[in-house]
Coordinates of C-alpha atoms and ligand atoms in Angstrom, one line a residue:
M42 CA -22.8 47.9 -30.5
T43 CA -24.1 44.6 -28.5
N44 CA -27.3 43.7 -28.2
H45 CA -26.9 40.8 -25.2
K46 CA -27.6 42.1 -21.8
N47 CA -24.9 40.0 -20.8
S48 CA -22.5 41.7 -22.3
L49 CA -23.2 45.0 -21.4
H50 CA -21.8 47.0 -18.3
W51 CA -24.1 47.4 -15.3
W52 CA -23.6 50.8 -15.7
Q53 CA -25.2 50.4 -19.4
R54 CA -27.9 48.3 -18.5
A55 CA -28.9 50.0 -15.1
V56 CA -31.5 52.6 -14.4
V57 CA -29.8 55.0 -11.7
Y58 CA -31.6 56.6 -9.0
Q59 CA -30.8 59.6 -7.2
I60 CA -31.0 59.9 -3.3
Y61 CA -30.5 62.8 -1.5
P62 CA -29.7 61.6 1.5
R63 CA -30.9 64.5 3.7
S64 CA -34.3 64.2 2.1
F65 CA -34.9 60.5 1.9
K66 CA -36.1 58.6 5.3
D67 CA -35.1 59.5 8.4
T68 CA -34.8 56.8 11.1
N69 CA -33.6 58.7 14.1
A70 CA -36.0 61.5 14.5
D71 CA -34.2 64.5 14.1
G72 CA -35.8 65.6 10.8
I73 CA -33.0 64.5 8.5
G74 CA -32.7 61.8 6.3
D75 CA -30.0 58.9 7.3
L76 CA -28.1 56.0 5.4
N77 CA -30.1 54.1 8.0
G78 CA -33.3 55.1 6.2
V79 CA -31.8 54.2 3.0
I80 CA -31.4 50.6 3.9
A81 CA -34.8 50.6 5.4
R82 CA -36.5 51.7 1.7
L83 CA -34.1 49.5 -0.4
D84 CA -37.1 47.0 -0.8
Y85 CA -38.7 49.6 -2.3
L86 CA -35.8 50.4 -4.9
N87 CA -35.5 46.6 -5.7
D88 CA -36.7 44.1 -4.0
G89 CA -36.6 41.8 -6.9
T90 CA -40.0 41.8 -8.0
P91 CA -42.3 44.2 -10.4
N92 CA -43.8 45.3 -7.0
S93 CA -40.9 47.5 -6.3
L94 CA -39.5 50.1 -8.7
G95 CA -36.3 47.7 -10.0
V96 CA -33.4 50.6 -10.1
E97 CA -30.3 48.5 -10.5
A98 CA -28.2 51.4 -9.3
I99 CA -28.4 54.0 -6.5
W100 CA -26.2 57.6 -6.8
L101 CA -26.2 59.2 -2.7
S102 CA -25.5 62.5 -2.8
P103 CA -22.6 63.5 -0.3
F104 CA -22.8 62.0 3.6
Y105 CA -19.5 63.0 4.6
P106 CA -18.9 64.9 7.5
S107 CA -19.5 68.4 6.8
P108 CA -20.6 72.4 8.2
M109 CA -23.4 71.8 5.5
V110 CA -22.7 75.3 4.3
D111 CA -23.5 73.6 0.9
F112 CA -25.2 70.5 2.3
G113 CA -22.7 68.3 2.7
Y114 CA -20.4 69.4 -1.0
D115 CA -18.2 71.3 1.7
I116 CA -16.6 68.1 2.6
A117 CA -14.6 68.3 5.9
D118 CA -13.1 64.7 5.9
Y119 CA -13.2 62.1 2.7
C120 CA -12.8 59.3 4.5
D121 CA -15.3 59.3 7.0
I122 CA -19.5 59.7 7.3
D123 CA -20.8 62.6 9.0
P124 CA -22.6 61.4 12.6
L125 CA -26.2 63.3 11.0
F126 CA -26.1 60.1 8.4
G127 CA -24.5 57.4 10.4
D128 CA -20.9 55.9 10.8
L129 CA -18.8 53.5 8.2
A130 CA -20.4 50.4 9.9
T131 CA -23.6 51.5 8.9
F132 CA -22.0 52.3 5.4
D133 CA -20.8 49.1 5.2
R134 CA -24.3 47.4 5.9
L135 CA -25.7 49.7 3.0
V136 CA -23.3 48.4 0.3
S137 CA -23.9 44.6 1.4
E138 CA -27.8 44.9 1.6
A139 CA -27.6 47.1 -1.7
H140 CA -25.4 44.3 -3.0
R141 CA -27.7 41.4 -1.9
R142 CA -30.3 42.9 -4.0
G143 CA -28.2 43.8 -6.8
I144 CA -28.0 47.4 -6.6
K145 CA -24.8 49.2 -7.4
L146 CA -24.0 52.0 -5.1
I147 CA -22.6 55.2 -6.5
I148 CA -21.3 57.6 -4.1
D149 CA -20.8 61.4 -4.6
W150 CA -16.8 62.9 -4.8
V151 CA -16.3 66.4 -4.7
P152 CA -12.6 66.7 -5.8
N153 CA -12.7 70.4 -7.0
H154 CA -13.1 72.0 -3.5
T155 CA -13.1 71.1 0.2
S156 CA -14.9 72.7 3.2
D157 CA -12.9 75.6 5.0
Q158 CA -13.0 72.9 8.0
H159 CA -11.3 70.3 6.4
R160 CA -7.6 69.8 7.8
W161 CA -6.2 70.4 4.7
F162 CA -7.2 73.9 4.3
V163 CA -6.8 74.7 8.2
E164 CA -3.0 73.8 7.4
S165 CA -2.8 75.7 4.1
R166 CA -3.9 79.0 5.4
S167 CA -2.0 78.7 8.7
S168 CA 0.7 80.4 6.9
R169 CA 2.5 80.7 3.4
D170 CA 5.5 78.2 3.8
N171 CA 3.0 75.6 5.4
P172 CA 3.8 72.2 3.0
K173 CA 0.2 72.3 2.2
R174 CA 0.2 75.7 1.1
D175 CA -0.1 74.7 -2.5
W176 CA -2.7 72.0 -2.4
Y177 CA -5.1 75.5 -2.2
I178 CA -5.0 78.3 -5.2
W179 CA -3.7 81.2 -3.4
R180 CA -2.6 84.4 -4.9
D181 CA -1.7 87.9 -3.9
P182 CA -3.3 90.8 -4.3
N183 CA -2.9 92.5 -7.4
P184 CA -0.5 95.6 -7.5
D185 CA -3.3 98.1 -7.0
G186 CA -4.9 96.0 -4.4
S187 CA -7.5 94.4 -6.6
L188 CA -8.7 90.9 -6.5
P189 CA -6.6 88.6 -8.7
N190 CA -8.9 87.9 -11.8
N191 CA -12.8 88.8 -12.6
W192 CA -13.6 85.3 -11.8
G193 CA -17.4 85.3 -9.5
S194 CA -18.7 82.6 -7.5
V195 CA -21.5 80.6 -8.8
F196 CA -23.5 81.1 -5.4
G197 CA -22.7 85.4 -5.9
G198 CA -19.9 87.5 -5.5
P199 CA -16.5 87.2 -6.0
A200 CA -14.5 83.8 -6.6
W201 CA -12.0 85.4 -4.2
T202 CA -12.0 85.8 -0.7
F203 CA -8.8 87.6 1.5
D204 CA -7.5 85.8 4.1
P205 CA -5.9 88.5 6.8
G206 CA -3.6 85.7 8.9
S207 CA -1.5 84.8 5.6
G208 CA -2.1 88.0 3.4
Q209 CA -3.1 86.4 0.2
Y210 CA -6.5 85.5 -1.6
Y211 CA -8.1 81.9 -2.1
L212 CA -10.1 80.5 -4.7
H213 CA -13.6 79.4 -4.5
Q214 CA -16.3 79.3 -7.5
F215 CA -18.8 78.2 -4.9
V216 CA -19.2 79.7 -0.9
K217 CA -16.3 81.2 0.8
E218 CA -16.2 78.2 2.2
Q219 CA -15.6 75.8 -0.2
P220 CA -11.9 76.7 -1.0
E221 CA -11.1 74.8 -4.6
L222 CA -8.4 72.5 -4.5
N223 CA -4.7 73.0 -6.8
W224 CA -4.7 69.7 -8.7
R225 CA -1.9 70.9 -10.4
N226 CA 0.2 69.8 -7.1
P227 CA 0.8 66.2 -7.8
E228 CA 0.7 65.7 -3.7
L229 CA -2.9 66.4 -3.8
R230 CA -3.7 64.4 -6.7
A231 CA -1.8 61.6 -5.1
A232 CA -3.8 62.4 -1.6
M233 CA -7.5 62.5 -3.5
F234 CA -6.7 59.2 -5.4
E235 CA -6.3 57.8 -2.0
T236 CA -9.8 59.1 -1.0
L237 CA -10.8 57.0 -3.9
R238 CA -9.1 54.1 -3.3
F239 CA -10.5 53.9 0.5
W240 CA -13.9 53.9 -0.6
L241 CA -13.5 51.2 -3.7
K242 CA -11.9 48.6 -1.2
R243 CA -15.3 49.1 0.8
G244 CA -17.3 47.8 -2.4
V245 CA -18.5 51.5 -4.0
D246 CA -19.4 50.6 -7.6
G247 CA -18.9 54.5 -8.8
F248 CA -18.4 58.1 -8.2
R249 CA -20.3 61.0 -9.4
M250 CA -17.6 63.5 -9.7
D251 CA -19.0 67.0 -8.9
V252 CA -17.9 69.7 -10.9
I253 CA -15.2 67.4 -12.3
G254 CA -14.7 69.9 -15.6
M255 CA -13.7 72.8 -13.1
I256 CA -10.6 70.6 -11.4
L257 CA -8.2 72.3 -13.3
K258 CA -8.0 76.1 -14.3
D259 CA -5.9 78.2 -16.9
K260 CA -2.4 78.4 -15.8
E261 CA -2.5 81.9 -15.1
L262 CA -5.7 82.1 -14.2
R263 CA -6.6 84.5 -16.6
D264 CA -10.1 86.8 -16.6
N265 CA -13.0 85.2 -18.3
P266 CA -14.4 87.2 -21.2
L267 CA -18.2 88.7 -20.4
N268 CA -20.8 86.5 -21.7
P269 CA -23.0 88.4 -24.4
N270 CA -25.6 86.4 -24.1
A271 CA -26.3 86.9 -20.3
N272 CA -29.3 87.4 -18.9
P273 CA -29.7 91.1 -18.7
N274 CA -31.7 90.5 -15.5
L275 CA -29.1 88.9 -13.2
P276 CA -28.7 89.8 -9.8
A277 CA -25.9 92.6 -9.2
N278 CA -23.8 89.9 -7.3
D279 CA -24.4 87.1 -9.8
L280 CA -20.8 87.7 -11.2
F281 CA -20.7 84.3 -12.0
G282 CA -23.3 84.5 -14.9
R283 CA -21.9 87.2 -16.4
L284 CA -19.0 85.9 -17.5
Q285 CA -18.0 83.3 -20.4
T286 CA -16.5 79.8 -18.7
T287 CA -13.2 80.3 -21.1
Y288 CA -10.6 79.8 -18.5
N289 CA -12.0 78.4 -15.6
M290 CA -13.6 75.1 -16.9
D291 CA -13.3 72.4 -19.7
Q292 CA -9.4 73.5 -19.8
D293 CA -7.3 70.7 -22.1
E294 CA -5.5 69.5 -19.1
V295 CA -8.1 68.3 -17.2
H296 CA -8.8 65.2 -19.4
S297 CA -5.0 64.1 -18.3
A298 CA -6.3 64.2 -14.6
I299 CA -9.3 62.8 -15.5
R300 CA -7.5 59.6 -17.1
E301 CA -5.5 59.2 -14.0
I302 CA -8.8 59.4 -11.9
R303 CA -9.8 56.7 -14.6
A304 CA -6.7 54.7 -14.2
V305 CA -7.4 54.5 -10.2
L306 CA -10.9 53.0 -11.0
D307 CA -9.6 50.5 -13.5
E308 CA -7.4 48.8 -10.6
Y309 CA -10.7 47.5 -9.7
D310 CA -13.5 45.3 -11.4
E311 CA -16.3 47.4 -12.9
R312 CA -16.2 50.5 -11.2
C313 CA -17.7 53.6 -12.9
G314 CA -17.1 57.4 -13.3
I315 CA -19.8 59.8 -13.9
G316 CA -19.2 63.4 -14.6
E317 CA -21.3 66.6 -13.7
L318 CA -20.5 68.4 -16.9
W319 CA -22.3 71.5 -18.2
G320 CA -20.4 72.1 -21.5
E321 CA -21.9 72.5 -24.8
L322 CA -21.5 69.0 -27.2
P323 CA -18.3 69.5 -28.6
R324 CA -16.5 70.5 -24.8
W325 CA -18.7 67.7 -23.2
V326 CA -17.9 64.8 -25.6
R327 CA -14.2 65.0 -24.8
Y328 CA -14.7 63.7 -21.4
Y329 CA -15.4 60.2 -22.6
G330 CA -11.5 60.4 -23.5
E331 CA -10.2 60.0 -26.9
L332 CA -9.8 56.4 -26.2
G333 CA -12.9 55.8 -24.3
D334 CA -10.1 56.5 -21.3
E335 CA -11.8 59.0 -19.3
L336 CA -15.7 58.9 -18.4
Q337 CA -18.1 56.2 -18.6
L338 CA -21.0 58.7 -18.1
P339 CA -20.4 62.3 -18.4
F340 CA -23.8 63.4 -17.5
N341 CA -25.9 64.6 -20.3
F342 CA -28.4 67.3 -19.1
R343 CA -29.1 68.6 -22.1
L344 CA -32.9 67.6 -22.1
M345 CA -33.7 69.6 -19.1
R346 CA -32.5 72.8 -20.8
E347 CA -35.5 71.8 -23.5
P348 CA -39.0 73.4 -23.8
W349 CA -41.5 70.2 -23.6
Q350 CA -41.9 70.2 -27.3
A351 CA -41.3 67.3 -29.1
S352 CA -39.1 68.4 -31.7
A353 CA -36.8 70.0 -29.6
M354 CA -36.0 66.5 -27.6
R355 CA -35.6 65.2 -30.9
R356 CA -33.1 67.6 -32.1
S357 CA -31.5 67.2 -28.5
V358 CA -31.3 63.3 -28.9
D359 CA -30.2 63.4 -32.6
E360 CA -27.6 65.4 -32.0
L361 CA -26.5 63.6 -28.8
E362 CA -26.1 60.6 -30.7
A363 CA -24.4 62.3 -34.2
A364 CA -21.5 63.4 -31.7
L365 CA -21.0 60.5 -30.3
P366 CA -17.7 58.3 -31.2
S367 CA -18.7 54.4 -31.6
F368 CA -17.3 53.3 -27.8
A369 CA -19.4 56.3 -26.0
W370 CA -22.6 55.2 -24.4
P371 CA -25.2 57.5 -24.3
N372 CA -26.9 58.7 -20.7
Y373 CA -29.9 60.9 -19.8
V374 CA -31.1 63.0 -16.6
L375 CA -34.2 64.6 -16.4
G376 CA -33.9 66.0 -12.6
N377 CA -31.4 66.5 -9.8
H378 CA -30.9 68.1 -6.7
D379 CA -30.0 71.6 -8.4
Q380 CA -32.9 72.1 -10.8
P381 CA -36.5 72.8 -10.4
R382 CA -39.0 69.6 -10.2
L383 CA -39.1 67.7 -13.5
A384 CA -43.1 68.5 -13.2
S385 CA -42.8 72.0 -12.6
R386 CA -40.5 72.7 -15.2
F387 CA -42.0 70.6 -17.8
G388 CA -45.9 71.7 -17.3
G389 CA -47.7 69.2 -14.6
Q390 CA -48.9 65.7 -14.3
S391 CA -49.5 64.9 -18.0
Q392 CA -46.0 65.6 -19.2
A393 CA -44.4 64.1 -16.4
R394 CA -46.0 60.8 -17.9
V395 CA -44.8 61.2 -20.8
A396 CA -41.5 62.5 -19.7
A397 CA -41.3 59.0 -17.6
M398 CA -41.7 57.4 -20.8
L399 CA -39.0 59.2 -22.8
L400 CA -36.9 58.8 -20.1
L401 CA -36.5 55.2 -19.8
T402 CA -37.0 54.3 -23.5
L403 CA -34.0 56.3 -25.1
R404 CA -30.8 54.5 -26.1
G405 CA -28.6 55.1 -23.0
T406 CA -28.7 55.1 -19.1
P407 CA -30.9 56.6 -17.5
T408 CA -31.1 58.9 -13.8
L409 CA -34.2 59.4 -11.8
Y410 CA -34.1 61.8 -9.4
Y411 CA -35.9 60.6 -6.0
G412 CA -39.6 61.7 -5.8
D413 CA -39.8 62.0 -9.8
E414 CA -41.3 58.6 -9.6
L415 CA -44.3 60.4 -7.7
S416 CA -44.0 63.5 -10.0
L417 CA -43.6 65.8 -7.2
E418 CA -43.5 69.2 -7.8
N419 CA -41.4 72.2 -6.7
G420 CA -41.8 72.8 -2.7
Q421 CA -43.0 75.9 -1.3
I422 CA -40.3 77.4 0.7
P423 CA -41.1 80.6 2.3
P424 CA -38.5 83.1 2.5
E425 CA -37.4 82.9 6.0
K426 CA -36.8 79.0 5.6
V427 CA -34.7 78.9 2.8
Q428 CA -31.8 76.9 3.4
D429 CA -29.9 76.8 0.2
P430 CA -26.8 79.3 -0.4
Q431 CA -27.8 79.9 -3.7
G432 CA -31.1 81.3 -2.7
K433 CA -29.7 82.9 -0.1
N434 CA -27.5 85.2 -1.8
L435 CA -28.8 85.0 -5.2
G436 CA -32.9 85.0 -4.6
H437 CA -35.3 83.2 -2.9
E438 CA -36.8 82.2 -6.5
R439 CA -33.6 80.6 -7.0
T440 CA -33.4 78.5 -4.1
R441 CA -32.8 74.8 -4.6
D442 CA -34.7 73.8 -1.7
V443 CA -37.8 73.7 -3.7
T444 CA -36.3 70.1 -5.2
R445 CA -34.9 68.6 -2.2
T446 CA -38.2 68.4 0.1
P447 CA -38.9 65.1 1.8
M448 CA -39.5 62.1 0.5
Q449 CA -43.2 61.5 0.5
W450 CA -43.6 57.7 1.5
D451 CA -47.4 57.9 3.2
A452 CA -50.2 60.0 4.6
S453 CA -49.3 59.8 7.9
P454 CA -48.3 63.3 9.8
Q455 CA -44.3 63.5 8.6
A456 CA -45.3 62.0 5.5
G457 CA -43.7 58.5 6.6
F458 CA -40.5 60.7 6.6
S459 CA -40.1 61.4 9.7
Q460 CA -41.5 61.2 13.2
V461 CA -40.4 65.1 14.0
E462 CA -40.5 68.1 11.5
P463 CA -38.2 67.9 8.6
W464 CA -35.6 70.1 7.6
L465 CA -37.7 71.1 5.0
P466 CA -41.2 72.0 4.7
L467 CA -43.2 69.3 3.5
S468 CA -45.4 69.9 0.4
A469 CA -48.7 70.1 0.8
D470 CA -50.3 67.4 -1.5
F471 CA -48.4 64.6 0.6
T472 CA -51.5 63.3 2.2
S473 CA -52.4 62.5 -1.6
R474 CA -49.7 62.3 -3.4
N475 CA -47.0 59.4 -1.7
V476 CA -45.4 56.1 -2.0
E477 CA -48.7 54.5 -0.5
T478 CA -51.1 55.8 -2.1
Q479 CA -49.5 55.4 -5.4
S480 CA -48.6 51.7 -4.9
Q481 CA -52.5 51.0 -4.5
K482 CA -53.6 53.1 -7.4
P483 CA -53.1 50.7 -10.5
D484 CA -52.6 53.9 -13.2
S485 CA -50.6 56.0 -10.8
L486 CA -47.2 57.5 -12.0
L487 CA -45.5 55.2 -9.3
N488 CA -46.7 52.2 -11.0
L489 CA -45.9 53.6 -14.6
Y490 CA -42.4 53.8 -13.7
K491 CA -42.4 50.7 -12.3
K492 CA -44.1 49.0 -15.5
L493 CA -41.7 50.9 -17.8
I494 CA -38.4 50.2 -15.5
W495 CA -39.2 46.3 -15.4
L496 CA -40.5 46.2 -19.3
R497 CA -37.0 48.2 -20.2
G498 CA -35.5 45.5 -18.2
E499 CA -36.7 42.6 -20.2
T500 CA -36.6 43.9 -23.2
P501 CA -32.7 43.7 -25.2
A502 CA -34.1 46.2 -27.8
L503 CA -34.9 49.0 -25.3
Y504 CA -31.9 48.2 -22.9
G505 CA -29.2 47.4 -25.6
G506 CA -30.5 48.2 -29.2
D507 CA -30.3 51.0 -31.8
Y508 CA -31.6 54.3 -31.8
L509 CA -33.6 55.3 -35.1
A510 CA -35.9 58.5 -35.2
L511 CA -38.9 58.0 -37.4
D512 CA -39.8 61.1 -39.7
I513 CA -43.7 60.6 -39.3
G514 CA -44.8 64.1 -40.0
V515 CA -47.2 64.7 -37.5
A516 CA -46.8 67.8 -35.2
D517 CA -45.9 67.5 -31.6
C518 CA -45.3 63.7 -31.8
Y519 CA -41.7 62.3 -31.6
V520 CA -41.2 58.8 -32.3
Y521 CA -38.4 56.2 -32.5
Q522 CA -37.3 52.7 -33.2
R523 CA -35.3 50.9 -30.8
R524 CA -33.9 47.5 -32.6
T525 CA -31.5 44.6 -31.9
A526 CA -31.5 42.0 -35.0
T527 CA -33.9 40.0 -33.7
Q528 CA -36.2 42.4 -31.9
T529 CA -37.9 46.0 -32.5
R530 CA -39.9 48.2 -30.3
L531 CA -41.4 51.5 -31.5
V532 CA -41.8 54.6 -28.9
A533 CA -44.6 57.1 -30.1
L534 CA -45.0 60.1 -27.8
N535 CA -47.3 62.9 -28.0
F536 CA -46.3 66.1 -26.6
S537 CA -49.5 68.1 -27.1
A538 CA -52.7 68.3 -25.2
E539 CA -54.7 67.2 -28.4
E540 CA -55.3 64.1 -30.1
R541 CA -52.8 63.0 -33.0
Q542 CA -53.3 60.5 -35.7
L543 CA -50.2 58.4 -36.9
E544 CA -49.8 56.3 -40.0
L545 CA -47.3 53.6 -39.6
A546 CA -46.6 50.7 -42.0
G547 CA -47.0 47.3 -41.2
S548 CA -49.3 46.1 -37.6
W549 CA -48.6 46.7 -34.2
K550 CA -49.6 45.5 -30.6
I551 CA -49.6 48.1 -27.6
L552 CA -47.2 46.8 -24.8
I553 CA -47.7 50.1 -22.9
S554 CA -49.2 53.4 -23.0
T555 CA -48.6 56.3 -20.4
H556 CA -52.4 55.9 -19.5
L557 CA -52.0 52.5 -18.2
D558 CA -55.2 51.3 -19.2
R559 CA -54.7 50.0 -22.8
Q560 CA -53.4 47.1 -25.2
E561 CA -54.7 47.3 -28.7
K562 CA -53.6 45.9 -31.9
F563 CA -53.7 47.9 -35.1
S564 CA -53.7 45.7 -38.2
T565 CA -54.2 49.0 -40.4
G566 CA -50.8 50.1 -39.5
S567 CA -53.3 53.4 -38.2
F568 CA -53.6 54.6 -34.6
V569 CA -54.7 57.7 -32.7
L570 CA -52.5 58.9 -29.8
R571 CA -54.3 60.5 -27.1
P572 CA -53.7 64.0 -25.5
H573 CA -50.1 63.5 -23.5
E574 CA -49.9 60.0 -24.1
G575 CA -47.1 57.8 -25.1
L576 CA -46.7 54.4 -26.6
I577 CA -44.4 51.3 -26.6
L578 CA -45.2 49.0 -29.5
A579 CA -44.4 46.0 -30.7
P580 CA -44.8 44.7 -34.3
E581 CA -47.5 42.1 -34.5
Q582 CA -46.5 38.5 -36.4
Ligands
GLC836 C1 -22.6 70.8 -7.9 C2 -23.3 70.5 -7.0 C3 -24.2 71.4 -6.3 C4 -23.2 71.8 -5.3 C5 -21.9 72.5 -6.3 C6 -20.6 72.8 -5.4 O1 -22.8 71.7 -8.9 O2 -24.3 69.5 -8.0 O3 -25.2 71.3 -5.7 O4 -23.7 73.1 -4.6 O5 -21.5 71.3 -7.2 O6 -20.4 71.8 -4.7

């Protein structure tokens, strides 16, 4: 492992900030965020000074032309921008404005399925002998008239819909308006590679690849076995949740497709592939490629599934570190557009501060979800306002709308997000929890994020050093060292609501506390962590 910042790749060094464009900033008063809104807020993200967050990469969720049944994850044209968000000229301006500030641009790429409005699917469904028929996955009904197999849709119901016009079923593991592409067809593969090149040529630095582990399915489309650990209270239509993912995900053949995708990225300099992957460690780790020739960053969501416990978090990190081959670079995600808000999941505002320090001090690339730097909590979405297909089909309590509420910029009537009522309701706390208010409050969470990101950026041990968990024998505390040949930093996190006394050999000084109020030195090596406090310490010479 290398310790020198300049010898790391940008995707190792950067903090990635995920923007859900619909919800970030609306500049044309339609209640929906847009690309001009992202441009308008680039200085907030990084203006080169510690007054800004200091992130060095942004990932934009989809902005492509789309009927928006799954809010842009149903793409009708891979090579254009939906007029809701802007146009290609605006996109080009976004690329250059981001690059001017040292911000890399990662875009979402959805290779598993298109919208049913994509011209490929319109052609494909038009007749059984259309040249694009085989670009999607079509099957006859079984001889008894039943569905081709037992697979379910993530959003409820079966994964097959019958097309009366051509007399066959097509596969869709999300909504029926998201037919799945057939990656076994060489022409389809080539067409998809061209969509990557289209954006690579425009200067895009990387892709976040949607459900990439699903693009190849079992050749025979065999039935998936029942999942013995499925939650017995799943709604009756949650067929996906009742089954294991034996034949629809993480098939051996997916890896050769990903190597081809990586080869396309490698036609250009320093482009990065990030994958949305959900499997357990042994399946997950394969996505780096045996020779490091697949994805640079298979997203690691493991911490999001852990309870708020020091021992659980430590175990997750240690298992990950142990599973990684030497060439593989770790990464951590604590929130995204599909999961409940971090602050709601981990217990509240106090936990959110410790979570910020955890995310930004582990070894590997952190991804931060918009609004988590303000510690937004789950939005309150009345049942009649639910927009997300998951919430509509599987029950109001499963709606992902809660995590997609508008960014809270200031205390003005629409939170500085828009001039009109936003597409999802604003959270009631926006008058106090917003960027403007938190910027002015020295000990706010937003200021903690800024300080942590800038400290990380200037500290080789934190952005590039080794990771070593310490056995300190104090309940509810997770303590680890980050170290290069010439620099050591210690991170000590108290996950409990009580004080904890730590004994460490040597003398230390506090560089930063999550409470932002403390800069002591300890010559005795003994110190107290206050409730829900995290510290970064440096050895005192
Ligand atoms: C991924 C996306 C999610 C989307 C689904 C279908 O899981 O993160 O938002 O609904 O894929 O594209």
